[in-house]
PDB file of C-alpha atoms in Angstrom:
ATOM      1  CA  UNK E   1     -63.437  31.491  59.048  1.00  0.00           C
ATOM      2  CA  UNK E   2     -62.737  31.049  55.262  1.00  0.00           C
ATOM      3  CA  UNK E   3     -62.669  34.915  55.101  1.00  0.00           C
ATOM      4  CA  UNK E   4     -59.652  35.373  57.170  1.00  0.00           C
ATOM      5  CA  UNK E   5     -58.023  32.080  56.162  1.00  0.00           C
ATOM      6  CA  UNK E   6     -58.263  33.995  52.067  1.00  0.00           C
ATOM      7  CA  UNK E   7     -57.234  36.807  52.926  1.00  0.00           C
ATOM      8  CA  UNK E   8     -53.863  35.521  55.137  1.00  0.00           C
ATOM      9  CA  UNK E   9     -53.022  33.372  51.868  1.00  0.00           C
ATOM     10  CA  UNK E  10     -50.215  35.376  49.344  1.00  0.00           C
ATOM     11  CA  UNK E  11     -51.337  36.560  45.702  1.00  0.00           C
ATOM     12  CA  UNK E  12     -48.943  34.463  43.729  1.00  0.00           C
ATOM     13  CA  UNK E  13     -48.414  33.552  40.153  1.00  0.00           C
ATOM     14  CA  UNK E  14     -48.916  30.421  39.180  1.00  0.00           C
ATOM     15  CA  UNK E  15     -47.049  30.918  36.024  1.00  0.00           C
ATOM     16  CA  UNK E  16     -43.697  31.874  35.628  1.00  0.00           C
ATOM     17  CA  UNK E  17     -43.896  35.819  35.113  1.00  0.00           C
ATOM     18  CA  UNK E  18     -43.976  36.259  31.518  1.00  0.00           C
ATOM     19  CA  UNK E  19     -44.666  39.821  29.956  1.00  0.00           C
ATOM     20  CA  UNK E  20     -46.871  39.539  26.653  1.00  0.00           C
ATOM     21  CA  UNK E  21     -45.881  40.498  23.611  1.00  0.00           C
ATOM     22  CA  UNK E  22     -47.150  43.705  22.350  1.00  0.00           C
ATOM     23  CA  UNK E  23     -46.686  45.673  25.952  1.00  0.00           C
ATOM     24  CA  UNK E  24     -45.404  48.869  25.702  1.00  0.00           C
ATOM     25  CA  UNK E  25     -41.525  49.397  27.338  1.00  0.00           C
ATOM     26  CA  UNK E  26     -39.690  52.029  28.826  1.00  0.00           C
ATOM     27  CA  UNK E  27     -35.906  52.674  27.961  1.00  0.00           C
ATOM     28  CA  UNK E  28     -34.636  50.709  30.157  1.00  0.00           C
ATOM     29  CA  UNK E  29     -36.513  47.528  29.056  1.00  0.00           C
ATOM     30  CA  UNK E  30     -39.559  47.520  31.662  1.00  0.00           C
ATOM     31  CA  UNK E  31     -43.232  47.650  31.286  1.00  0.00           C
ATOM     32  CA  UNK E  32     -44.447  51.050  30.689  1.00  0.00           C
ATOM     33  CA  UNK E  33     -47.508  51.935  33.026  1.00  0.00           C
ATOM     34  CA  UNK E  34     -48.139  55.184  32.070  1.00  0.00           C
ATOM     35  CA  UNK E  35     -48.444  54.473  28.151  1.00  0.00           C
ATOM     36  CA  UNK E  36     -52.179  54.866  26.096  1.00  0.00           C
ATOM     37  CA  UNK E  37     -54.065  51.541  26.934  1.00  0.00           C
ATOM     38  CA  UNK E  38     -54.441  49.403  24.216  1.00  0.00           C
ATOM     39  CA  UNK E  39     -57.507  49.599  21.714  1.00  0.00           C
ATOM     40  CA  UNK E  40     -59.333  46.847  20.235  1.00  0.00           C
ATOM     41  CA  UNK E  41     -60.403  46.616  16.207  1.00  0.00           C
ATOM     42  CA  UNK E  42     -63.508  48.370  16.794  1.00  0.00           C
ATOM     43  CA  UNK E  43     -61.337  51.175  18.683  1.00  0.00           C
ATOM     44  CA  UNK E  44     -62.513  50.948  22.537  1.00  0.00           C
ATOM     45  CA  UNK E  45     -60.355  50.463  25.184  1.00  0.00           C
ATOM     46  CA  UNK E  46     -59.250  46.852  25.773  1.00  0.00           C
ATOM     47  CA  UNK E  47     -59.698  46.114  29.366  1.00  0.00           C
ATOM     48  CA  UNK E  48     -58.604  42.845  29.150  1.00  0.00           C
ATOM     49  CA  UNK E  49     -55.342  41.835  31.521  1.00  0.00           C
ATOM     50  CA  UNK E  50     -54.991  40.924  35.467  1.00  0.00           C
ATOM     51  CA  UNK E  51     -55.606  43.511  37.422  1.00  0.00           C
ATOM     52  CA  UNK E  52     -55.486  43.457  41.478  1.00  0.00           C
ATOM     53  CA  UNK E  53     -56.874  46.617  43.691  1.00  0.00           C
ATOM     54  CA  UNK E  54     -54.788  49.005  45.150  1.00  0.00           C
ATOM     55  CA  UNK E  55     -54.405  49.443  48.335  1.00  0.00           C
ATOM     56  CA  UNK E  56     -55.659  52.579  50.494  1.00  0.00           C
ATOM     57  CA  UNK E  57     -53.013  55.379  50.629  1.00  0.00           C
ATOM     58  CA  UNK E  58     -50.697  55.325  53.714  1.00  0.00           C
ATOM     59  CA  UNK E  59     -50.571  58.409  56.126  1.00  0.00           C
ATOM     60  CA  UNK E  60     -47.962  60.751  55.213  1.00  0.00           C
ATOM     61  CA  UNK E  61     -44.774  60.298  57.914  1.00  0.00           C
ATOM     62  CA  UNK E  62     -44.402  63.247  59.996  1.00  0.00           C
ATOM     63  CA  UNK E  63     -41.386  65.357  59.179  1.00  0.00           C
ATOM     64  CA  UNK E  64     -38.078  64.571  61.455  1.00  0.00           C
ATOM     65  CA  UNK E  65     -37.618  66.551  64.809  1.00  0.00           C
ATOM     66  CA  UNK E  66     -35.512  69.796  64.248  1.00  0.00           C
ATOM     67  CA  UNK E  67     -31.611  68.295  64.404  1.00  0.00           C
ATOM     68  CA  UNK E  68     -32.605  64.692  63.488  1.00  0.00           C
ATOM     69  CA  UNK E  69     -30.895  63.006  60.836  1.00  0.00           C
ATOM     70  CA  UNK E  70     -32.874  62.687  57.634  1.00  0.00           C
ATOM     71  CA  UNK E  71     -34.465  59.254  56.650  1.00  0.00           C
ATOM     72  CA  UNK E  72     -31.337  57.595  54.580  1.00  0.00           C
ATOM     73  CA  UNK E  73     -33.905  56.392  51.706  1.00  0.00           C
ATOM     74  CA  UNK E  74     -37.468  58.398  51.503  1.00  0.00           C
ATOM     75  CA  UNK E  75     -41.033  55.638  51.651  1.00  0.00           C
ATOM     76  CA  UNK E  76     -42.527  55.499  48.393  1.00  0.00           C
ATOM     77  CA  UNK E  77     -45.484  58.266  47.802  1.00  0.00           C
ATOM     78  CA  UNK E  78     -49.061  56.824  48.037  1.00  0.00           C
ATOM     79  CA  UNK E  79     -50.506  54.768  45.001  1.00  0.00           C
ATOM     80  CA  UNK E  80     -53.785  57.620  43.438  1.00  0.00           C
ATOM     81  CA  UNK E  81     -57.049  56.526  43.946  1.00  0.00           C
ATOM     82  CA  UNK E  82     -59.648  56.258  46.590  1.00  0.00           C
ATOM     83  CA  UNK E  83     -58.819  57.705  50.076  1.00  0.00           C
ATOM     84  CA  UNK E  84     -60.210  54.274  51.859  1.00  0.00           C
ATOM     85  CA  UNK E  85     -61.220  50.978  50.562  1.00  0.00           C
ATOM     86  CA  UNK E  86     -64.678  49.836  50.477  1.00  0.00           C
ATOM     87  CA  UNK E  87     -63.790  46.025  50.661  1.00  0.00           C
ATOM     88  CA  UNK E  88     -64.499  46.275  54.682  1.00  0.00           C
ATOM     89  CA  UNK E  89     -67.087  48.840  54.575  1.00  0.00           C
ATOM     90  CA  UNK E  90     -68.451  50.228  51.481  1.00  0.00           C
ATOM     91  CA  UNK E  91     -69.221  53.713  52.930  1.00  0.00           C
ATOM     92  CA  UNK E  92     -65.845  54.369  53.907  1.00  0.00           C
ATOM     93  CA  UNK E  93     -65.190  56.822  51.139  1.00  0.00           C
ATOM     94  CA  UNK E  94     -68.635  58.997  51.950  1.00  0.00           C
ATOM     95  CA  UNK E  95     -69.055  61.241  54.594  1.00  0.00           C
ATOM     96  CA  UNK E  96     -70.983  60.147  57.353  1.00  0.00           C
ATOM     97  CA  UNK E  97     -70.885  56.409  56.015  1.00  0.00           C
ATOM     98  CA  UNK E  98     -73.288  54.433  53.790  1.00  0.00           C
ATOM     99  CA  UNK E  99     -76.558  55.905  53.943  1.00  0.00           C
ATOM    100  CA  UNK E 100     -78.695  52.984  55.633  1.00  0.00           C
ATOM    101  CA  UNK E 101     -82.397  52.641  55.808  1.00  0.00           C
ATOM    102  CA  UNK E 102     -82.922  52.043  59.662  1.00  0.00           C
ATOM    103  CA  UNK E 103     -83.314  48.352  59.511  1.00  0.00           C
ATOM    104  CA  UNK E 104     -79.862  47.976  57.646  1.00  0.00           C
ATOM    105  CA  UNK E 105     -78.265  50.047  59.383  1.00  0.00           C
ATOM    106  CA  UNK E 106     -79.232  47.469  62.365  1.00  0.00           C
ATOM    107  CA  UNK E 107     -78.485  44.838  60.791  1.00  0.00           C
ATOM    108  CA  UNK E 108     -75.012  45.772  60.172  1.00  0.00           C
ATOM    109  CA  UNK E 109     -74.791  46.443  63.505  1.00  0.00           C
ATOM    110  CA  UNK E 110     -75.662  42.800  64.683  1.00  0.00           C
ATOM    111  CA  UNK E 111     -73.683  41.075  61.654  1.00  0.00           C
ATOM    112  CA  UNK E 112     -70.130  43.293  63.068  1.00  0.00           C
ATOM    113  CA  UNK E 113     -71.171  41.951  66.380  1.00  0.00           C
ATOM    114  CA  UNK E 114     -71.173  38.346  64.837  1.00  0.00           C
ATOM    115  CA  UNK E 115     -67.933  39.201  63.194  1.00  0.00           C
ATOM    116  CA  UNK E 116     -69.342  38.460  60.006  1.00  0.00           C
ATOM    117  CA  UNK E 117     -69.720  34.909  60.258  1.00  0.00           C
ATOM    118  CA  UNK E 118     -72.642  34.581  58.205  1.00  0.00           C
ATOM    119  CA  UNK E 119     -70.805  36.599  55.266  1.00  0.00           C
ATOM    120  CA  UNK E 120     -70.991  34.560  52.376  1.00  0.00           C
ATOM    121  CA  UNK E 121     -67.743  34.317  51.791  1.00  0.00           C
ATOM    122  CA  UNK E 122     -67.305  32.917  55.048  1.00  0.00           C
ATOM    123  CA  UNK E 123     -69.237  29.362  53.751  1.00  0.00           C
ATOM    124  CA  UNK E 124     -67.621  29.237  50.873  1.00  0.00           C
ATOM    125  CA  UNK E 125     -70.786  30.457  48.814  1.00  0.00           C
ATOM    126  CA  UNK E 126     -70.262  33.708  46.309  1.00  0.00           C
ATOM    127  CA  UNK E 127     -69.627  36.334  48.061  1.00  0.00           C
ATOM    128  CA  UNK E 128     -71.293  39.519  45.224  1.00  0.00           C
ATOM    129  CA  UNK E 129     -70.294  41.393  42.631  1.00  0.00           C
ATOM    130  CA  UNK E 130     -68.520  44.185  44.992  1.00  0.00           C
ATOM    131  CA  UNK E 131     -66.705  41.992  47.232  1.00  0.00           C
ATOM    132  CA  UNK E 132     -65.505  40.501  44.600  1.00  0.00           C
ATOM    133  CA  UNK E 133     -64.392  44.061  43.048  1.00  0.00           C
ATOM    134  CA  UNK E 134     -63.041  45.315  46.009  1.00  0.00           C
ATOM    135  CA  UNK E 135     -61.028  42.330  47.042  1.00  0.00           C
ATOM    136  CA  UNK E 136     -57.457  42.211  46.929  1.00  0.00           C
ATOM    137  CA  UNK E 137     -57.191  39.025  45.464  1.00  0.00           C
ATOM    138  CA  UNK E 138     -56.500  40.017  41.909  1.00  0.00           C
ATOM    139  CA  UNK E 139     -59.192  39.303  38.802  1.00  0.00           C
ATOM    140  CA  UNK E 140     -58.692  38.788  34.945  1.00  0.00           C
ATOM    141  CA  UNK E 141     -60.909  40.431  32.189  1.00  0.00           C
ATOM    142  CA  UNK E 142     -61.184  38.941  28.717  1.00  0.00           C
ATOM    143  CA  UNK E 143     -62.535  41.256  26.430  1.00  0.00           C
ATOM    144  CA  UNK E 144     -64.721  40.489  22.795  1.00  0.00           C
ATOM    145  CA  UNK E 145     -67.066  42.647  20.866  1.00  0.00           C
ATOM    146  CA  UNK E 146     -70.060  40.720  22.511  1.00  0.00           C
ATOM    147  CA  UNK E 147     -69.152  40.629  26.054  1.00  0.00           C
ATOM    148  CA  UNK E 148     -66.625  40.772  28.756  1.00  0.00           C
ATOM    149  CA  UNK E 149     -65.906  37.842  31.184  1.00  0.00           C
ATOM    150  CA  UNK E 150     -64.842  38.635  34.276  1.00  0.00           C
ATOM    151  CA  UNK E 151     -62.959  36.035  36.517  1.00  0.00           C
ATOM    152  CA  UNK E 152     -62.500  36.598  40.363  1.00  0.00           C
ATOM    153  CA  UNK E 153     -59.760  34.509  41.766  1.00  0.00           C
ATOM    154  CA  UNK E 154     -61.346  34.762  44.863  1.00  0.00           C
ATOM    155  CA  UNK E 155     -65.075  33.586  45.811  1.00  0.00           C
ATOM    156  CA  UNK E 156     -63.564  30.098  44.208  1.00  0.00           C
ATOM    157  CA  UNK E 157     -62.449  31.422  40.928  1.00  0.00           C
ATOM    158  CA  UNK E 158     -66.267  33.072  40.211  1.00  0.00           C
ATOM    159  CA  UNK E 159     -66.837  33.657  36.399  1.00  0.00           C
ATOM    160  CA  UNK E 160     -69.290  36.452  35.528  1.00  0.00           C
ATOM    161  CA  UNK E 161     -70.191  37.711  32.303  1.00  0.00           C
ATOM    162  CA  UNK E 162     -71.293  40.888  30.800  1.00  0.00           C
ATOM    163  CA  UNK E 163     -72.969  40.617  27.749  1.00  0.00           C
ATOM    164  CA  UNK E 164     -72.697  43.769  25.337  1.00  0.00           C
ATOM    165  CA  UNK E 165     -74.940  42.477  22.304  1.00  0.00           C
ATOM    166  CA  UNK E 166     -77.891  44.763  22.964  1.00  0.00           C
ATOM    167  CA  UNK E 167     -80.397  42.177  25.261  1.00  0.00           C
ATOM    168  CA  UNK E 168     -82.033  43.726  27.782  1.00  0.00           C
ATOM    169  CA  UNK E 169     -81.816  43.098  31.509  1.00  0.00           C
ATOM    170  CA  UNK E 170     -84.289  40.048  32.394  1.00  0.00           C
ATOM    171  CA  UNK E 171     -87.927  40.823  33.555  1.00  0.00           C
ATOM    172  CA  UNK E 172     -88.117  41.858  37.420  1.00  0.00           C
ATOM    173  CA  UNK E 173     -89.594  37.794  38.018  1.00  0.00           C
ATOM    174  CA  UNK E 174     -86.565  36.301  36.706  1.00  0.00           C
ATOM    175  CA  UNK E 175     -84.534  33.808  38.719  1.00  0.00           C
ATOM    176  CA  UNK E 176     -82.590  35.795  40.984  1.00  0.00           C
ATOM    177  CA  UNK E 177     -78.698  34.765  40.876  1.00  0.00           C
ATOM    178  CA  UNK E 178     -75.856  35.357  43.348  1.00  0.00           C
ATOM    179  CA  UNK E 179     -74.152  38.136  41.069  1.00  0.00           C
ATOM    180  CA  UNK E 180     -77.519  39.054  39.116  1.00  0.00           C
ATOM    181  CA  UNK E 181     -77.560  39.412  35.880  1.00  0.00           C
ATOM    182  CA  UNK E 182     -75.160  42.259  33.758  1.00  0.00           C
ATOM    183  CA  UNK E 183     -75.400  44.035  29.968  1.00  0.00           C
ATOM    184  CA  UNK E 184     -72.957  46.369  29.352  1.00  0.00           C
ATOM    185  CA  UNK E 185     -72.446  49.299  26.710  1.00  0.00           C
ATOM    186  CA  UNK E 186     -69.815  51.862  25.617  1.00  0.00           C
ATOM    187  CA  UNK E 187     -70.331  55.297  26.605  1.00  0.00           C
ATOM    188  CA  UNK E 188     -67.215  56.884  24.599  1.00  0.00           C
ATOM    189  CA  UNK E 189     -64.275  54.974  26.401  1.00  0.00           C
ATOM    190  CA  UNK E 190     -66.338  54.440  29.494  1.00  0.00           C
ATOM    191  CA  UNK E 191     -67.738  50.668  29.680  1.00  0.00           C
ATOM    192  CA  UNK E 192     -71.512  51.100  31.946  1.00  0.00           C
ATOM    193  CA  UNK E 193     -72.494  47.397  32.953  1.00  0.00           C
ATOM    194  CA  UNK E 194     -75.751  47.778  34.574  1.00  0.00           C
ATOM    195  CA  UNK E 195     -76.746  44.607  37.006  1.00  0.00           C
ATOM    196  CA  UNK E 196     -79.990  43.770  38.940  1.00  0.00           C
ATOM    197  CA  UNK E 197     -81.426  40.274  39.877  1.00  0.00           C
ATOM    198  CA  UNK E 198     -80.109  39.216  43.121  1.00  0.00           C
ATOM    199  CA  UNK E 199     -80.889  37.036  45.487  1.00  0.00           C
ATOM    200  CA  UNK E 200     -82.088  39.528  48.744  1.00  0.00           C
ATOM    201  CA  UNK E 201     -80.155  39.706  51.661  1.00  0.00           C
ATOM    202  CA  UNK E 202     -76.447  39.932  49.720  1.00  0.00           C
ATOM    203  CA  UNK E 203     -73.304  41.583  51.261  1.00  0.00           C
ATOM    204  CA  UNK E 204     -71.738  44.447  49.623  1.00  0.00           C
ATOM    205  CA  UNK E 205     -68.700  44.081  52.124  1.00  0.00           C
ATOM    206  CA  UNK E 206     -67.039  42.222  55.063  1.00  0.00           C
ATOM    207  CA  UNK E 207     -69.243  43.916  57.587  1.00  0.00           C
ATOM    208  CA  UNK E 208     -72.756  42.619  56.012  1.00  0.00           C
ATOM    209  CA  UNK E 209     -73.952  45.914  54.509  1.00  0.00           C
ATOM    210  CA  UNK E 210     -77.001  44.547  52.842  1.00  0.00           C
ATOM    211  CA  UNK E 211     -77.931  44.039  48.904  1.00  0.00           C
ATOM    212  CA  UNK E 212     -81.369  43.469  48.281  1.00  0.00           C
ATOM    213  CA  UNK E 213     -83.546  42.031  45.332  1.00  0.00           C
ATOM    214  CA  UNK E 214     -84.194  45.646  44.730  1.00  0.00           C
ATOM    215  CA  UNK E 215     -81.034  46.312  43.973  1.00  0.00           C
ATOM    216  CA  UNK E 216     -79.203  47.351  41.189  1.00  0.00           C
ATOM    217  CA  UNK E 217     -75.135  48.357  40.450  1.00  0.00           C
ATOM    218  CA  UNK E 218     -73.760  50.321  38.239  1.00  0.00           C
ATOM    219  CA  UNK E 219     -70.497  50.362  37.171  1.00  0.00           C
ATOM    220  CA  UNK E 220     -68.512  52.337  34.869  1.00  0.00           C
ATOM    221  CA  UNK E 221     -65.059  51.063  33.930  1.00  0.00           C
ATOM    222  CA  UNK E 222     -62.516  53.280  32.566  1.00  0.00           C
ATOM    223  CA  UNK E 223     -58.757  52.538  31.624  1.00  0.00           C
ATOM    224  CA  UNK E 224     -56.779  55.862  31.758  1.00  0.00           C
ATOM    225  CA  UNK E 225     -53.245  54.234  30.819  1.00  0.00           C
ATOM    226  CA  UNK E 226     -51.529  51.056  30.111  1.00  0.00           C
ATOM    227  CA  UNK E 227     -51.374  50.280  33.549  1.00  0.00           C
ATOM    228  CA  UNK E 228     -54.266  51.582  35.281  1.00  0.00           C
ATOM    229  CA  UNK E 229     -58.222  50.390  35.706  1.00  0.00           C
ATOM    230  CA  UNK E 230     -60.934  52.891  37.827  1.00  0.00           C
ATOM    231  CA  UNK E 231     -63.832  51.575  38.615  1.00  0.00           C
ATOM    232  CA  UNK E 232     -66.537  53.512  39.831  1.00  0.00           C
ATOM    233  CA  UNK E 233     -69.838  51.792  40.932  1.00  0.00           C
ATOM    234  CA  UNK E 234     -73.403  53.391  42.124  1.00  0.00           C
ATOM    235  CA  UNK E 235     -75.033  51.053  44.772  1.00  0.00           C
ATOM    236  CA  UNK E 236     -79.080  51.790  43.802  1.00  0.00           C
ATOM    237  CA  UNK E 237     -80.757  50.004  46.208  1.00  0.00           C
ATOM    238  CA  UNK E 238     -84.698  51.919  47.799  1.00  0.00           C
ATOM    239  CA  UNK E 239     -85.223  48.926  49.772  1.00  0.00           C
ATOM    240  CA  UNK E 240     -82.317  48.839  51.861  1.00  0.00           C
ATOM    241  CA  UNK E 241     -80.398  53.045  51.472  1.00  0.00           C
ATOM    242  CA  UNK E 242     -82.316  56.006  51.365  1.00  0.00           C
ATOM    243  CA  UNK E 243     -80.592  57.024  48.396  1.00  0.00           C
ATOM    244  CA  UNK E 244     -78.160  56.224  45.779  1.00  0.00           C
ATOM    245  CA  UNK E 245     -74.104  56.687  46.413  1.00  0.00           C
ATOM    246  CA  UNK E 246     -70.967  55.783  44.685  1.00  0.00           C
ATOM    247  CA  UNK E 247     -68.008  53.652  45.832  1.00  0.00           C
ATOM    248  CA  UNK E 248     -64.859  54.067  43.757  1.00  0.00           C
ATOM    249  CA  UNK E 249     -62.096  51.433  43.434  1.00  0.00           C
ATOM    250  CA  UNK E 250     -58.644  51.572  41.443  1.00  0.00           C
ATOM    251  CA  UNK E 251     -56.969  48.734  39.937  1.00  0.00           C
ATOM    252  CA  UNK E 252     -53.281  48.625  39.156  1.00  0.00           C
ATOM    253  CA  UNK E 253     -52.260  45.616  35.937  1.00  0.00           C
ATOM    254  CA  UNK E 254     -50.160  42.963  36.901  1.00  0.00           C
ATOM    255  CA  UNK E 255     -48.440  42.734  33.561  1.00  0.00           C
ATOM    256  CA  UNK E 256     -46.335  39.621  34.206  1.00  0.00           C
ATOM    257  CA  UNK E 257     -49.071  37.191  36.313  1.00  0.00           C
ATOM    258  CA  UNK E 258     -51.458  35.194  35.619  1.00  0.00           C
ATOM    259  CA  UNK E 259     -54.368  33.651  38.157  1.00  0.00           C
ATOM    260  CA  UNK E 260     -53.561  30.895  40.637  1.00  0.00           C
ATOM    261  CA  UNK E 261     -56.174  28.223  41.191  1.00  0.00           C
ATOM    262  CA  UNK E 262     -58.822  28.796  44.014  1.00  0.00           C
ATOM    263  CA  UNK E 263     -60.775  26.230  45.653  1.00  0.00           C
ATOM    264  CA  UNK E 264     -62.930  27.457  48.958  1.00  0.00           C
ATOM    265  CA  UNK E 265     -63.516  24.160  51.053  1.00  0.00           C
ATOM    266  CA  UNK E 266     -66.468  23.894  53.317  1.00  0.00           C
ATOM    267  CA  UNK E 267     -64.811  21.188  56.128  1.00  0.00           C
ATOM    268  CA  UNK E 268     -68.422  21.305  57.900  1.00  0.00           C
ATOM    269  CA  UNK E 269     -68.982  18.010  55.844  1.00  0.00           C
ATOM    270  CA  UNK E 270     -71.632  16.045  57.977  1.00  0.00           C
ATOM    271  CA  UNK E 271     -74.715  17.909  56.729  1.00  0.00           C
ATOM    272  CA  UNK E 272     -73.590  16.320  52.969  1.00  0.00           C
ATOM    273  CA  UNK E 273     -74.520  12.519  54.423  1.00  0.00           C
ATOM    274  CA  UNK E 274     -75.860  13.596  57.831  1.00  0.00           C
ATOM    275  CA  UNK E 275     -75.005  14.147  61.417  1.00  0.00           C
ATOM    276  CA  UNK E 276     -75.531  10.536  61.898  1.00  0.00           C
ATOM    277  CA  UNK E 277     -73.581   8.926  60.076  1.00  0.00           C
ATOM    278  CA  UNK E 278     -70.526   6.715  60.888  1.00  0.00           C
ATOM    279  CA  UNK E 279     -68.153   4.942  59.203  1.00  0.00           C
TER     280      UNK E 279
END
């Protein structure tokens, strides 16, 4: 399966690392993390950089047996953020799990039991706006006055744009798309992109939770420090949850990368010149 074939493959730069100019150092000559993020003309936030998710927290390590010696170098403290990710299963954060209309919650069912071979991602088709924000292949967000554009090295290296020039969100009878359509406003230094216009039966993670044509996201991006992106997105979706709920994911900048080239290949060639064809 493509899926596990992505996510087996290492996150590396294709370009030698190479800190821009302009990022804010430490004493000691490093990048520092934990500095203001940077600020645009117009004073918002700049959001613009590679940023990959962080992973879940680790469990604590229980504490040695009475008389043992002490660990001779302590394992690093757990990154902040979400208590589990939502790439796999996008109620994992929520008590009780997604809140699934009895149909979807069935269908989930059979699609785990498939092992999530019809997941998009899995035919090298787009795999949706929150698989692509959840996955821990890294993205890059370039930032102007009138919109933001959004590239996901994953999903074939998907480009999405949010416009922030004042249009409205299309009609309800527009075209549906693969990652719908998304406008995007400040709210102080909070970007809200609201999206809607899918195509029905999307995933919102590995295990096939559904996305309907009724659906719509919104996210709010906010970038606390120099080194740190939240992202905090409310699934709204009648058709296929009985109510709204929130899925939060935390982004960490990888100050000295760039993206590497991805190309998803679809070897089930015959159905391009047919089954019956021979050389």
């Amino acid at each position: 399966m493509a899926l596990v074939v992505m996510l087996s493959a290492p996150a590396l730069a294709q370009w030698p690392p190479w800190v821009p100019s302009g990022a804010p150092m430490t004493a000691d000559g490093k990048a520092d993390f934990n500095a203001p993020p940077p600020r645009t003309a117009d004073g918002k936030p700049s959001l613009s950089g590679v940023w990959q998710t962080l992973p879940p927290p680790r469990a604590a390590a229980p504490p040695p047996a009475a008389g043992a010696p002490a660990p001779l170098v302590a394992a690093p403290g757990p990154p902040a953020g979400p208590s589990a990710s939502v790439f796999g299963n996008i109620g994992a954060q929520l008590p009780g799990g997604a809140p699934y209309q009895p149909w979807a919650a069935e269908l989930v069912k059979q699609r785990m039991a498939d092992n999530s071979k019809d997941n998009p991602d899995a035919h090298c088709l787009p795999m949706g706006v929150m698989q692509m924000t959840s996955h821990p292949f890294p993205r890059k967000i370039i930032q102007t006055p009138a919109e933001v554009v959004m590239i996901y090295e994953a999903s074939g290296t998907t480009v999405r744009e949010i416009f922030l020039d004042g249009r409205p969100l299309p009609p309800a009878d527009a075209q549906p798309w693969w990652n719908g359509y998304s406008i995007g406003r400040w709210e102080g230094d909070t970007l809200v992109v609201e999206t809607a216009g899918f195509l029905d039966e999307g995933w919102l993670d590995v295990r096939g939770s559904p996305l309907t044509s009724a659906g719509k996201l919104i996210e709010r991006y906010r970038r606390p420090t120099y080194g740190s992106l939240e992202i905090e997105v409310t699934i709204d979706d009648p058709k296929a949850y009985t109510k709204p709920f929130t899925a939060k994911v935390n982004n960490r900048l990888l100050v000295d990368s760039q993206l590497i080239e991805f190309v998803c290949l679809d070897k089930d060639a015959p159905h391009y010149v047919g089954a019956e064809y021979k050389k």
